[in-house]
Short mmCIF file of C-alpha atoms in Angstrom, two decimals:
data_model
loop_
_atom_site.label_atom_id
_atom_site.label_comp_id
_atom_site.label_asym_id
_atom_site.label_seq_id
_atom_site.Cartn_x
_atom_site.Cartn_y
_atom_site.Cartn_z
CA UNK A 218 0.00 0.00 0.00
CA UNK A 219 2.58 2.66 0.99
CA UNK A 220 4.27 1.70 -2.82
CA UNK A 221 1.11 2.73 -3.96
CA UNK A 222 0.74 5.79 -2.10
CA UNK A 223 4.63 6.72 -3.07
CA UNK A 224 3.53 6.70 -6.91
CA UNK A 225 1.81 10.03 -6.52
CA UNK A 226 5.00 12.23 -5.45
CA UNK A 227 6.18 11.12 -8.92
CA UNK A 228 3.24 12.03 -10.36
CA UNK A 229 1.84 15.35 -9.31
CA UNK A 230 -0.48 17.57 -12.19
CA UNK A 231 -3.67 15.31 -11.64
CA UNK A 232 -7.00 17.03 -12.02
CA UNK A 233 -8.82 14.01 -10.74
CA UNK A 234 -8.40 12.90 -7.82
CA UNK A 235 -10.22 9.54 -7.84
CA UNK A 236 -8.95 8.80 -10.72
CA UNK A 237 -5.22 9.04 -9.45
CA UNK A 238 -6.05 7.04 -6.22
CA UNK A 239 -7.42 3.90 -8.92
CA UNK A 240 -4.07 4.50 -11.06
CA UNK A 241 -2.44 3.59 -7.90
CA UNK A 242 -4.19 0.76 -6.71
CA UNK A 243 -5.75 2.29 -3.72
CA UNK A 244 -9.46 2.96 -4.79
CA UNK A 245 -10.21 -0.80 -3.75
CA UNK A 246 -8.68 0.24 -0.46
CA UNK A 247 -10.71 3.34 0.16
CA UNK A 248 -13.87 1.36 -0.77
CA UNK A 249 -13.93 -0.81 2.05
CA UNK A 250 -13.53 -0.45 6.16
CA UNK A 251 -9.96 -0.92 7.46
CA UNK A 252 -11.43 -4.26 9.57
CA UNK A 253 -12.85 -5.77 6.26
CA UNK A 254 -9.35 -4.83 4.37
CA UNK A 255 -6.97 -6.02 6.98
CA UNK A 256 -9.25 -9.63 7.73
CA UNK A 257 -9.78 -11.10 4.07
CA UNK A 258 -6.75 -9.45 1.87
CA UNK A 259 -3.99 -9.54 5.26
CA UNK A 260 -5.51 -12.09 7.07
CA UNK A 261 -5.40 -10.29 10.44
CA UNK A 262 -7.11 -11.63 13.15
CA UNK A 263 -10.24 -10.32 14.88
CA UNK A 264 -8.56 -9.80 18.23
CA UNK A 265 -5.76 -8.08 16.66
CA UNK A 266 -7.64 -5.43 14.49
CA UNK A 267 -9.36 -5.01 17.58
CA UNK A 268 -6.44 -4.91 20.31
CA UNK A 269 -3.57 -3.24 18.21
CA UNK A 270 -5.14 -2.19 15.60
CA UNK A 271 -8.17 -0.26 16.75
CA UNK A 272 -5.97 1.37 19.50
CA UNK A 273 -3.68 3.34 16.90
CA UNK A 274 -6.45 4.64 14.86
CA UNK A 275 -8.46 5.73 17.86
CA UNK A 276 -5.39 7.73 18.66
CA UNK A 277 -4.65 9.04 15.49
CA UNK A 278 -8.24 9.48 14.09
CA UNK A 279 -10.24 9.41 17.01
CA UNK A 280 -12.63 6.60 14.95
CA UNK A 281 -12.18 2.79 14.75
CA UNK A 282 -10.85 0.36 11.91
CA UNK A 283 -14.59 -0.92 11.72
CA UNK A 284 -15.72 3.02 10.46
CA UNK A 285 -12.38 4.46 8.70
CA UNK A 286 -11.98 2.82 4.73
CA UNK A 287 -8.42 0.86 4.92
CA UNK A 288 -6.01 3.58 3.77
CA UNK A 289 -7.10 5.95 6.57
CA UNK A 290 -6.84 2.83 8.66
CA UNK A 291 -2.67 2.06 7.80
CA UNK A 292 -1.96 5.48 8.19
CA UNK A 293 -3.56 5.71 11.75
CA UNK A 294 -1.95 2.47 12.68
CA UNK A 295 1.29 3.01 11.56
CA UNK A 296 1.43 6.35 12.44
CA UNK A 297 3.88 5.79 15.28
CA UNK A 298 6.55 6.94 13.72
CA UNK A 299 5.94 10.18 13.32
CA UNK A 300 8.34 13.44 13.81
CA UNK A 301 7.98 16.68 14.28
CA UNK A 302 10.05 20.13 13.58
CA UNK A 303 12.30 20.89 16.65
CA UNK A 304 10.97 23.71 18.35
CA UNK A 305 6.94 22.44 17.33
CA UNK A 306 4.94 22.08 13.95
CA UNK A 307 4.15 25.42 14.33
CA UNK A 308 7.63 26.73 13.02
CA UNK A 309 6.72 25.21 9.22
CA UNK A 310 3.80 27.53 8.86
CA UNK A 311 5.78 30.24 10.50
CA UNK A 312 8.42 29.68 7.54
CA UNK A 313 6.10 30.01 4.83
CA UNK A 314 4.10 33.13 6.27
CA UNK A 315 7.61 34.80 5.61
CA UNK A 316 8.12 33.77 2.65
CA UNK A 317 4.98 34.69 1.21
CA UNK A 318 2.75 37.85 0.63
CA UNK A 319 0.06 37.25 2.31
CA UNK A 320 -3.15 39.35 4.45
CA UNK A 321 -3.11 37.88 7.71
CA UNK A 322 -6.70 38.85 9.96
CA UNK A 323 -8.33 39.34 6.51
CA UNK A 324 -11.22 36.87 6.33
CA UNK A 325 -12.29 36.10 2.78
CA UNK A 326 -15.73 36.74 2.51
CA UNK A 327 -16.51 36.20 -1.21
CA UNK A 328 -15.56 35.29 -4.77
CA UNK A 329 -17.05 36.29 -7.27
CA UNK A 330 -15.88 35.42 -11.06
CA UNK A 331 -15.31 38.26 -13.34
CA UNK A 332 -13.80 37.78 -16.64
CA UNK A 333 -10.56 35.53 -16.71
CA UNK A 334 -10.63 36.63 -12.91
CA UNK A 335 -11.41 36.11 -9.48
CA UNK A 336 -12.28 38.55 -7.45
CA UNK A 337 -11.59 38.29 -3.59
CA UNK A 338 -13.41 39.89 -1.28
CA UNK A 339 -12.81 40.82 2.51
CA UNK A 340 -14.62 43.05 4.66
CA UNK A 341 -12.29 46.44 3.36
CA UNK A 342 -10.56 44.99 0.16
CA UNK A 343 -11.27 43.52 -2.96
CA UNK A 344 -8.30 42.18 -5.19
CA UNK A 345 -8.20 40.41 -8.02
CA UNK A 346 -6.36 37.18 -9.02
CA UNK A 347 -5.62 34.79 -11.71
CA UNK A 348 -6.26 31.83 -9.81
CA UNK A 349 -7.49 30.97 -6.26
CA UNK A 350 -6.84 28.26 -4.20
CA UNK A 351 -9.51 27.42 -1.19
CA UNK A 352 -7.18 25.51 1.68
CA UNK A 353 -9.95 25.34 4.22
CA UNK A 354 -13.43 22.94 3.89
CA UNK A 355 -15.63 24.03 1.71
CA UNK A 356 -19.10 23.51 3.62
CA UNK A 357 -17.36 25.53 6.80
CA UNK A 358 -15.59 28.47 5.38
CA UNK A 359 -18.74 30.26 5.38
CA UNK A 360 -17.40 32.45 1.98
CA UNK A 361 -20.11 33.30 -0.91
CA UNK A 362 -19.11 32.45 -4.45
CA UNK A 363 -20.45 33.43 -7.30
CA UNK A 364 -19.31 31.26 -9.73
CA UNK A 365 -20.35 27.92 -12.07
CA UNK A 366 -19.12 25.21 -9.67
CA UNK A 367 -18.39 21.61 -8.89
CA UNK A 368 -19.36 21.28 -5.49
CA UNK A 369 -17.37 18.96 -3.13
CA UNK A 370 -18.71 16.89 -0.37
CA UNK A 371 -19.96 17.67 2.80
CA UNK A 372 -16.94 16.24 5.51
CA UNK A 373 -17.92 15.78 8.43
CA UNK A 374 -15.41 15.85 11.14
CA UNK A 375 -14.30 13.96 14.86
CA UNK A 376 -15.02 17.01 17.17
CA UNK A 377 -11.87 16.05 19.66
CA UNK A 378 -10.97 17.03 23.62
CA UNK A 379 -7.57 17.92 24.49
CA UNK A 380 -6.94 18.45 27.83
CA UNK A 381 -3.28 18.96 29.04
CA UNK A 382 -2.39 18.55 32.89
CA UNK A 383 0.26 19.25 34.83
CA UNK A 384 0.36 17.52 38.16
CA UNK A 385 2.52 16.60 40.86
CA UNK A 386 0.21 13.22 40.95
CA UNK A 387 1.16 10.09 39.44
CA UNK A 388 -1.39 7.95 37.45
CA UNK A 389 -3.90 6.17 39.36
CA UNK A 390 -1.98 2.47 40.14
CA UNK A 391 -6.03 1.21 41.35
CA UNK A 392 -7.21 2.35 37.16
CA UNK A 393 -3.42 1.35 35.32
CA UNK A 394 -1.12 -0.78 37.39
CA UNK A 395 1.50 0.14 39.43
CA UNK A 396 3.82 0.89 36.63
CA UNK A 397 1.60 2.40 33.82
CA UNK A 398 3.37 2.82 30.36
CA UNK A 399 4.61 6.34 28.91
CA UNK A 400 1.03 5.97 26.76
CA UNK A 401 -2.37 4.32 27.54
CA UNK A 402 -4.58 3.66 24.05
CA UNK A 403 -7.59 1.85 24.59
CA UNK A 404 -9.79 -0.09 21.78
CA UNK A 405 -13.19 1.13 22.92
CA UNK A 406 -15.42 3.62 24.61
CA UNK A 407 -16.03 2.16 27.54
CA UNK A 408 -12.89 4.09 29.23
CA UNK A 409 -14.04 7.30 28.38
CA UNK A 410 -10.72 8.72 27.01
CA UNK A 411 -8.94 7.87 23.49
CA UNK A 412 -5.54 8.00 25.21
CA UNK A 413 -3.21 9.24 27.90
CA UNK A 414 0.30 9.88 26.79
CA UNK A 415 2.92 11.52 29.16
CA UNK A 416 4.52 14.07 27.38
CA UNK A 417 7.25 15.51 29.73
CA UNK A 418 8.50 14.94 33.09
CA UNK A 419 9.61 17.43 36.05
CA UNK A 420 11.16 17.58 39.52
CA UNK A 421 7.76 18.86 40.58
CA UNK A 422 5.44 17.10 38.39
CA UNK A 423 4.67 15.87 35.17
CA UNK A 424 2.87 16.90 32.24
CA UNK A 425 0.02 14.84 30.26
CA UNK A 426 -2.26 14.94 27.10
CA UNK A 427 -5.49 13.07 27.38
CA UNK A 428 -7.71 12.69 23.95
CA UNK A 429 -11.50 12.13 24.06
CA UNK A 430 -14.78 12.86 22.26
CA UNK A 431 -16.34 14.74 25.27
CA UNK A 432 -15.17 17.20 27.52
CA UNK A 433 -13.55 15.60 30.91
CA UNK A 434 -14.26 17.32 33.60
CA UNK A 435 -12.29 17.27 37.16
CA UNK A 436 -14.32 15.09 38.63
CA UNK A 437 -13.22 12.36 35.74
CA UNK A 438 -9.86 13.39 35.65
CA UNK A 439 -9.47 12.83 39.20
CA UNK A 440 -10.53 9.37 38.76
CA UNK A 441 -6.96 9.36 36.26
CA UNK A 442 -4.99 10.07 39.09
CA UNK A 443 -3.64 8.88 42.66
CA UNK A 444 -5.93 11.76 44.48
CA UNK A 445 -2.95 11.85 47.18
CA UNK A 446 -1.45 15.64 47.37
CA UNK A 447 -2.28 16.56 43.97
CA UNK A 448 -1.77 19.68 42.84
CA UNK A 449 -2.27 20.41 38.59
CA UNK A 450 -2.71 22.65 36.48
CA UNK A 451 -4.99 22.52 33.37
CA UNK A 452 -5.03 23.54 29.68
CA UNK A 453 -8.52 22.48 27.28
CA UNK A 454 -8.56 22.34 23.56
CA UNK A 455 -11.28 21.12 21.82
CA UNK A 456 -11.97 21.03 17.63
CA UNK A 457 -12.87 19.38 14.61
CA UNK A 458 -9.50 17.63 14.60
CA UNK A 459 -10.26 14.64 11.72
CA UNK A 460 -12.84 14.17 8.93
CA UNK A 461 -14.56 10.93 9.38
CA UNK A 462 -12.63 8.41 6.74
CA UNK A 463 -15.96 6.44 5.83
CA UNK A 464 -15.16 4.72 2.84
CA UNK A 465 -15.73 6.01 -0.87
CA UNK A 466 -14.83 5.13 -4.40
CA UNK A 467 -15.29 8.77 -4.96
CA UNK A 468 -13.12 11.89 -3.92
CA UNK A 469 -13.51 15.85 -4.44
CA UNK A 470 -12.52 17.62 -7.49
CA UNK A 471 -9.23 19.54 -7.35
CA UNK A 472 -10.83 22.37 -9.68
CA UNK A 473 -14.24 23.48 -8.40
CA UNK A 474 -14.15 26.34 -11.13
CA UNK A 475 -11.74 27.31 -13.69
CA UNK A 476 -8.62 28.27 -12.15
CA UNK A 477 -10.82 27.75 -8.21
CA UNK A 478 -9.04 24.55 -6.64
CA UNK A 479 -9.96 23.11 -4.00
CA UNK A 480 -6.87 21.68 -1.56
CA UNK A 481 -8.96 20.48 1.29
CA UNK A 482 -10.71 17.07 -1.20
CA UNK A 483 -7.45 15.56 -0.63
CA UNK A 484 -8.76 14.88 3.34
CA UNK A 485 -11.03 12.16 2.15
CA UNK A 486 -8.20 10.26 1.28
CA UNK A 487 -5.76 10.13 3.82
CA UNK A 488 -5.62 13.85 6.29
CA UNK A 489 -1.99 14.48 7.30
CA UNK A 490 -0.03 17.50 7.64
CA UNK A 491 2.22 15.69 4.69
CA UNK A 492 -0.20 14.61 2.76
CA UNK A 493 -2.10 17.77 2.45
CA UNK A 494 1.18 19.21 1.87
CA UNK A 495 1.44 16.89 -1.58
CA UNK A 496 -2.17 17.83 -2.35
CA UNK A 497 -0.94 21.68 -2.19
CA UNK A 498 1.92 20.76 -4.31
CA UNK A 499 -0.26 19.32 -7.04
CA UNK A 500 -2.28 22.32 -6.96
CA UNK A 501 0.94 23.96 -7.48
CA UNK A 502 1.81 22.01 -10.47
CA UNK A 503 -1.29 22.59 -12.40
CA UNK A 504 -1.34 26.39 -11.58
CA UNK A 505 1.99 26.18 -13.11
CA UNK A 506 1.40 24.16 -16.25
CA UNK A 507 -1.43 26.61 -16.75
CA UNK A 508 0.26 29.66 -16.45
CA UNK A 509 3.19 28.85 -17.78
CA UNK A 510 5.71 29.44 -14.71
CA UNK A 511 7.79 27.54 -12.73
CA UNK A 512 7.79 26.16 -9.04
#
């Protein structure tokens, strides 16, 4: 499967996006759950998909092999090696605001087609440009076009908890064992939580991220915790952190209008920092093959 995926980096300039995923070989994939894909073409067991499995995509997607099609599913499960920038993710889109020209706390409020042109609209400015590229989902970005279009799908996305503690308290030996693990996935909902993961250690106390699809409150994180002198401090996220990888034999179009693409079609597939990063770069391909310039 990941030979498959690789194929695409050599071959960016697709307007079709379903079309490349069949060129690969992965449309078969996407049109089946990860737990029907990994039984009858791996021959995985039951209890695995459901012990090993299930726990990395509940981490990584929030959602279980049984709901996610089978490419969403390999990416969540083998997702654990991962890396990050030194110094946090953050610092890549850092890099590109400066080296860019772009109108930061200017919210796009409408495009309109006007000629060869689009016209972009904020609240004080309109500007026009030769081609447009939406990088946020469609049905949310609450922007008016004007405009003959191909309308995308509706994604719907896993509306995640973060909550980040500090505390001098260890975890709860009575709930995880006397010697819990750095992480804690689990494989079902019946715990409450996606994960625990210990993400740094202190002389005074240590720091932990906790994933789930409600807000936890004291009173359950308490039950996390040995209760004995603890003192924490506590940090909540929440947001639609994943679109829900149901699976489909069909994907978004990269070109909603001429010279409109659409960057965000790509999540259907697989929804990674990288891999929206390729999906970007294949918008930047065709932009330049149209206009005649290069990357």
């Amino acid at each position: 499967m990941v030979d498959r995926f690789r194929v695409l980096y050599s071959h960016l300039g697709w307007h079709n996006t379903t079309r490349a995923v069949e060129q690969v070989g992965l449309l078969d994939y996407t049109s089946q759950t990860g737990t029907q894909s990994f039984a009858t073409q791996a021959g995985v067991s039951d209890r695995y998909i459901h012990d090993v499995v299930a726990a990395g995509t509940r981490v990584n997607y929030a959602q279980s092999p049984d709901d996610l099609h089978a490419v969403m599913t390999a990416v969540g499960f083998f997702a654990d090696t991962s890396h990050a920038v030194k110094g946090g993710n953050a610092r890549i889109l850092q890099h590109m605001l400066n080296h860019s020209n772009v109108s930061l706390s200017t919210p796009v409020e409408r495009l309109e087609r006007r000629g060869n042109c689009w016209q972009v609209g904020s609240r004080n400015t309109t500007r026009k440009f030769d081609a447009v590229v939406l990088a946020t989902p469609f049905h949310s970005s609450n922007i008016t076009i004007d405009g003959q279009l191909n309308l995308p799908l509706a994604i719907e996305y896993v509306h995640l908890y973060v909550t980040i503690i500090y505390t001098s308290s260890k975890l709860s030996p009575q709930r995880f064992g006397e010697d819990p693990p750095e992480v804690i996935l689990t494989t079902d909902d019946e715990q409450r939580f996606q994960s625990i993961s210990r993400v740094a250690q202190g002389p005074r106390g240590d720091i932990y991220k906790i994933f789930s699809l409600h807000n936890l409150v004291n009173d359950e994180l308490s039950e996390f915790f040995d209760r004995s002198g603890m003192t924490h401090q506590i940090v909540r996220q929440q947001w639609d952190a994943y679109p829900r990888g149901r699976p489909t034999d069909t994907f978004d179009p990269v070109e909603l209008g001429r010279n409109l693409f659409y960057a965000n079609g790509f999540e259907r597939f697989i929804s990674t920092m990288e891999t929206q990063t390729l999906a970007g770069r294949n918008i930047a391909t065709l932009i330049s093959q149209r206009f005649g310039c290069r990357l």
